[in-house]
PDB file of C-alpha atoms in Angstrom:
ATOM      1  CA  UNK O 390     110.429  88.255 117.032  1.00 91.00           C
ATOM      2  CA  UNK O 391     107.895  89.330 114.408  1.00 96.00           C
ATOM      3  CA  UNK O 392     104.824  91.251 115.510  1.00 97.00           C
ATOM      4  CA  UNK O 393     102.064  92.135 113.053  1.00 98.00           C
ATOM      5  CA  UNK O 394      99.079  94.437 113.590  1.00 98.00           C
ATOM      6  CA  UNK O 395      96.594  95.270 110.826  1.00 98.00           C
ATOM      7  CA  UNK O 396      94.560  98.451 110.548  1.00 97.00           C
ATOM      8  CA  UNK O 397      92.461 100.285 108.003  1.00 98.00           C
ATOM      9  CA  UNK O 398      89.541  97.913 107.649  1.00 97.00           C
ATOM     10  CA  UNK O 399      85.982  99.190 107.482  1.00 97.00           C
ATOM     11  CA  UNK O 400      82.847  99.439 105.395  1.00 98.00           C
ATOM     12  CA  UNK O 401      82.883 100.791 101.864  1.00 98.00           C
ATOM     13  CA  UNK O 402      80.523 100.997  98.897  1.00 98.00           C
ATOM     14  CA  UNK O 403      81.183  98.796  95.897  1.00 98.00           C
ATOM     15  CA  UNK O 404      83.565 100.487  93.504  1.00 98.00           C
ATOM     16  CA  UNK O 405      85.311 102.397  96.247  1.00 98.00           C
ATOM     17  CA  UNK O 406      88.878 102.201  97.545  1.00 98.00           C
ATOM     18  CA  UNK O 407      90.327 101.134 100.850  1.00 98.00           C
ATOM     19  CA  UNK O 408      93.906 100.773 102.046  1.00 98.00           C
ATOM     20  CA  UNK O 409      94.961  98.288 104.690  1.00 98.00           C
ATOM     21  CA  UNK O 410      98.150  98.672 106.690  1.00 98.00           C
ATOM     22  CA  UNK O 411     100.127  96.139 108.657  1.00 98.00           C
ATOM     23  CA  UNK O 412     102.585  97.368 111.271  1.00 98.00           C
ATOM     24  CA  UNK O 413     105.285  94.768 110.875  1.00 97.00           C
ATOM     25  CA  UNK O 414     108.033  94.959 113.462  1.00 94.00           C
ATOM     26  CA  UNK O 415     110.864  92.490 112.994  1.00 93.00           C
ATOM     27  CA  UNK O 416     109.721  91.509 109.471  1.00 94.00           C
ATOM     28  CA  UNK O 417     112.042  93.465 107.181  1.00 91.00           C
ATOM     29  CA  UNK O 418     114.010  90.363 106.145  1.00 94.00           C
ATOM     30  CA  UNK O 419     110.981  88.204 105.301  1.00 95.00           C
ATOM     31  CA  UNK O 420     108.620  87.662 102.428  1.00 97.00           C
ATOM     32  CA  UNK O 421     105.161  88.836 103.397  1.00 98.00           C
ATOM     33  CA  UNK O 422     101.613  88.305 102.253  1.00 98.00           C
ATOM     34  CA  UNK O 423      97.994  89.302 102.631  1.00 98.00           C
ATOM     35  CA  UNK O 424      95.263  86.734 103.116  1.00 98.00           C
ATOM     36  CA  UNK O 425      91.518  86.934 103.529  1.00 98.00           C
ATOM     37  CA  UNK O 426      88.777  84.724 104.877  1.00 98.00           C
ATOM     38  CA  UNK O 427      85.115  85.241 104.112  1.00 97.00           C
ATOM     39  CA  UNK O 428      82.380  83.726 106.301  1.00 92.00           C
ATOM     40  CA  UNK O 429      81.985  80.030 105.577  1.00 95.00           C
ATOM     41  CA  UNK O 430      85.000  79.951 103.288  1.00 96.00           C
ATOM     42  CA  UNK O 431      88.585  78.865 103.653  1.00 96.00           C
ATOM     43  CA  UNK O 432      91.390  81.366 103.973  1.00 96.00           C
ATOM     44  CA  UNK O 433      92.826  82.381 100.620  1.00 96.00           C
ATOM     45  CA  UNK O 434      95.965  84.170  99.573  1.00 97.00           C
ATOM     46  CA  UNK O 435      95.457  87.630  98.120  1.00 98.00           C
ATOM     47  CA  UNK O 436      98.916  89.055  97.432  1.00 98.00           C
ATOM     48  CA  UNK O 437     102.514  88.362  98.227  1.00 97.00           C
ATOM     49  CA  UNK O 438     105.717  90.405  98.134  1.00 97.00           C
ATOM     50  CA  UNK O 439     109.212  88.993  98.491  1.00 96.00           C
ATOM     51  CA  UNK O 440     112.352  90.624  99.836  1.00 95.00           C
ATOM     52  CA  UNK O 441     113.370  91.654  96.300  1.00 95.00           C
ATOM     53  CA  UNK O 442     110.110  93.516  95.872  1.00 94.00           C
ATOM     54  CA  UNK O 443     108.530  91.040  93.467  1.00 96.00           C
ATOM     55  CA  UNK O 444     104.754  91.054  93.759  1.00 97.00           C
ATOM     56  CA  UNK O 445     102.223  88.345  93.006  1.00 96.00           C
ATOM     57  CA  UNK O 446      98.447  88.546  93.107  1.00 97.00           C
ATOM     58  CA  UNK O 447      95.447  86.293  93.145  1.00 97.00           C
ATOM     59  CA  UNK O 448      93.592  86.278  89.834  1.00 96.00           C
ATOM     60  CA  UNK O 449      90.519  87.713  91.557  1.00 97.00           C
ATOM     61  CA  UNK O 450      92.310  90.897  92.668  1.00 98.00           C
ATOM     62  CA  UNK O 451      94.943  91.413  89.991  1.00 97.00           C
ATOM     63  CA  UNK O 452      94.685  94.883  88.516  1.00 98.00           C
ATOM     64  CA  UNK O 453      92.641  96.142  91.477  1.00 98.00           C
ATOM     65  CA  UNK O 454      94.877  95.531  94.511  1.00 98.00           C
ATOM     66  CA  UNK O 455      98.477  96.652  95.083  1.00 98.00           C
ATOM     67  CA  UNK O 456     100.764  95.241  97.768  1.00 98.00           C
ATOM     68  CA  UNK O 457     103.699  97.315  98.966  1.00 97.00           C
ATOM     69  CA  UNK O 458     106.259  97.183 101.721  1.00 96.00           C
ATOM     70  CA  UNK O 459     108.158 100.022 103.368  1.00 94.00           C
ATOM     71  CA  UNK O 460     110.991  98.520 105.402  1.00 89.00           C
ATOM     72  CA  UNK O 461     112.020 101.923 106.774  1.00 92.00           C
ATOM     73  CA  UNK O 462     108.561 102.327 108.293  1.00 94.00           C
ATOM     74  CA  UNK O 463     108.093  98.610 109.074  1.00 94.00           C
ATOM     75  CA  UNK O 464     104.808  98.684 107.182  1.00 97.00           C
ATOM     76  CA  UNK O 465     103.100  96.374 104.725  1.00 98.00           C
ATOM     77  CA  UNK O 466     100.183  97.874 102.805  1.00 98.00           C
ATOM     78  CA  UNK O 467      97.396  96.636 100.581  1.00 98.00           C
ATOM     79  CA  UNK O 468      95.776  99.279  98.414  1.00 98.00           C
ATOM     80  CA  UNK O 469      92.408  98.034  97.225  1.00 98.00           C
ATOM     81  CA  UNK O 470      90.520  99.726  94.399  1.00 98.00           C
ATOM     82  CA  UNK O 471      87.265  98.949  92.604  1.00 98.00           C
ATOM     83  CA  UNK O 472      86.101  96.897  95.549  1.00 98.00           C
ATOM     84  CA  UNK O 473      83.359  94.325  95.040  1.00 98.00           C
ATOM     85  CA  UNK O 474      80.950  92.748  97.529  1.00 97.00           C
ATOM     86  CA  UNK O 475      82.825  89.472  97.069  1.00 97.00           C
ATOM     87  CA  UNK O 476      85.925  91.138  98.532  1.00 98.00           C
ATOM     88  CA  UNK O 477      84.162  91.184 101.921  1.00 98.00           C
ATOM     89  CA  UNK O 478      86.308  89.227 104.363  1.00 98.00           C
ATOM     90  CA  UNK O 479      88.671  89.427 107.307  1.00 98.00           C
ATOM     91  CA  UNK O 480      92.068  90.412 105.925  1.00 98.00           C
ATOM     92  CA  UNK O 481      95.282  89.323 107.633  1.00 98.00           C
ATOM     93  CA  UNK O 482      98.920  90.023 106.980  1.00 98.00           C
ATOM     94  CA  UNK O 483     101.607  87.398 107.419  1.00 98.00           C
ATOM     95  CA  UNK O 484     105.396  87.234 107.459  1.00 97.00           C
ATOM     96  CA  UNK O 485     108.089  84.548 107.158  1.00 96.00           C
ATOM     97  CA  UNK O 486     106.601  81.831 104.954  1.00 95.00           C
ATOM     98  CA  UNK O 487     106.882  78.221 106.065  1.00 95.00           C
ATOM     99  CA  UNK O 488     109.112  76.292 103.611  1.00 93.00           C
ATOM    100  CA  UNK O 489     107.360  73.696 101.493  1.00 92.00           C
ATOM    101  CA  UNK O 490     103.896  75.227 101.663  1.00 94.00           C
ATOM    102  CA  UNK O 491     103.571  76.650  98.166  1.00 93.00           C
ATOM    103  CA  UNK O 492     100.046  76.378  96.844  1.00 93.00           C
ATOM    104  CA  UNK O 493      98.611  77.436  93.508  1.00 93.00           C
ATOM    105  CA  UNK O 494      95.141  78.866  93.009  1.00 91.00           C
ATOM    106  CA  UNK O 495      94.788  79.439  89.311  1.00 91.00           C
ATOM    107  CA  UNK O 496      97.753  81.500  88.172  1.00 93.00           C
ATOM    108  CA  UNK O 497      98.605  82.616  91.714  1.00 93.00           C
ATOM    109  CA  UNK O 498     101.137  80.476  93.536  1.00 93.00           C
ATOM    110  CA  UNK O 499     101.939  81.482  97.096  1.00 93.00           C
ATOM    111  CA  UNK O 500     102.987  80.206 100.488  1.00 93.00           C
ATOM    112  CA  UNK O 501      99.869  79.058 102.273  1.00 93.00           C
ATOM    113  CA  UNK O 502     101.476  78.923 105.724  1.00 93.00           C
ATOM    114  CA  UNK O 503     103.465  81.568 107.522  1.00 96.00           C
ATOM    115  CA  UNK O 504     105.160  81.631 110.904  1.00 96.00           C
ATOM    116  CA  UNK O 505     103.756  85.024 111.908  1.00 97.00           C
ATOM    117  CA  UNK O 506     100.215  86.332 111.497  1.00 98.00           C
ATOM    118  CA  UNK O 507      98.307  89.452 112.416  1.00 98.00           C
ATOM    119  CA  UNK O 508      94.948  89.345 114.145  1.00 97.00           C
ATOM    120  CA  UNK O 509      93.000  90.450 111.073  1.00 97.00           C
ATOM    121  CA  UNK O 510      90.848  93.413 110.089  1.00 98.00           C
ATOM    122  CA  UNK O 511      87.310  93.298 108.703  1.00 98.00           C
ATOM    123  CA  UNK O 512      86.536  94.670 105.247  1.00 98.00           C
ATOM    124  CA  UNK O 513      82.880  94.921 104.267  1.00 98.00           C
ATOM    125  CA  UNK O 514      81.859  95.977 100.756  1.00 98.00           C
ATOM    126  CA  UNK O 515      78.202  96.813 100.209  1.00 98.00           C
ATOM    127  CA  UNK O 516      76.468  96.895  96.866  1.00 94.00           C
TER     128      UNK O 516
END
């Protein structure tokens, strides 16, 4: 049974950093991802890491965000630098992608559906 709980959200000035954490019990053997949903917009994939440690990022965050996974600590992290107001959203972590749900947004192809989701954490970036 996978259980995911995000933390680390908050308010930050544009240009600043913020790191999100996802306590991920039971998820060591699964690919995992971070998603975000801004008000009035659909959920979008942000970053994904597979069990071999390969990382993929949305074009909009590449070079600014870093996804990492520590299986020993059962933690998925998203380090966010150079934040922009358009990064404001509820961020959620997910584990165990649903087969057949690959979706491409620009150069970023990721699983759009997962079996396990966290409840989300708000990130607000002010200009």
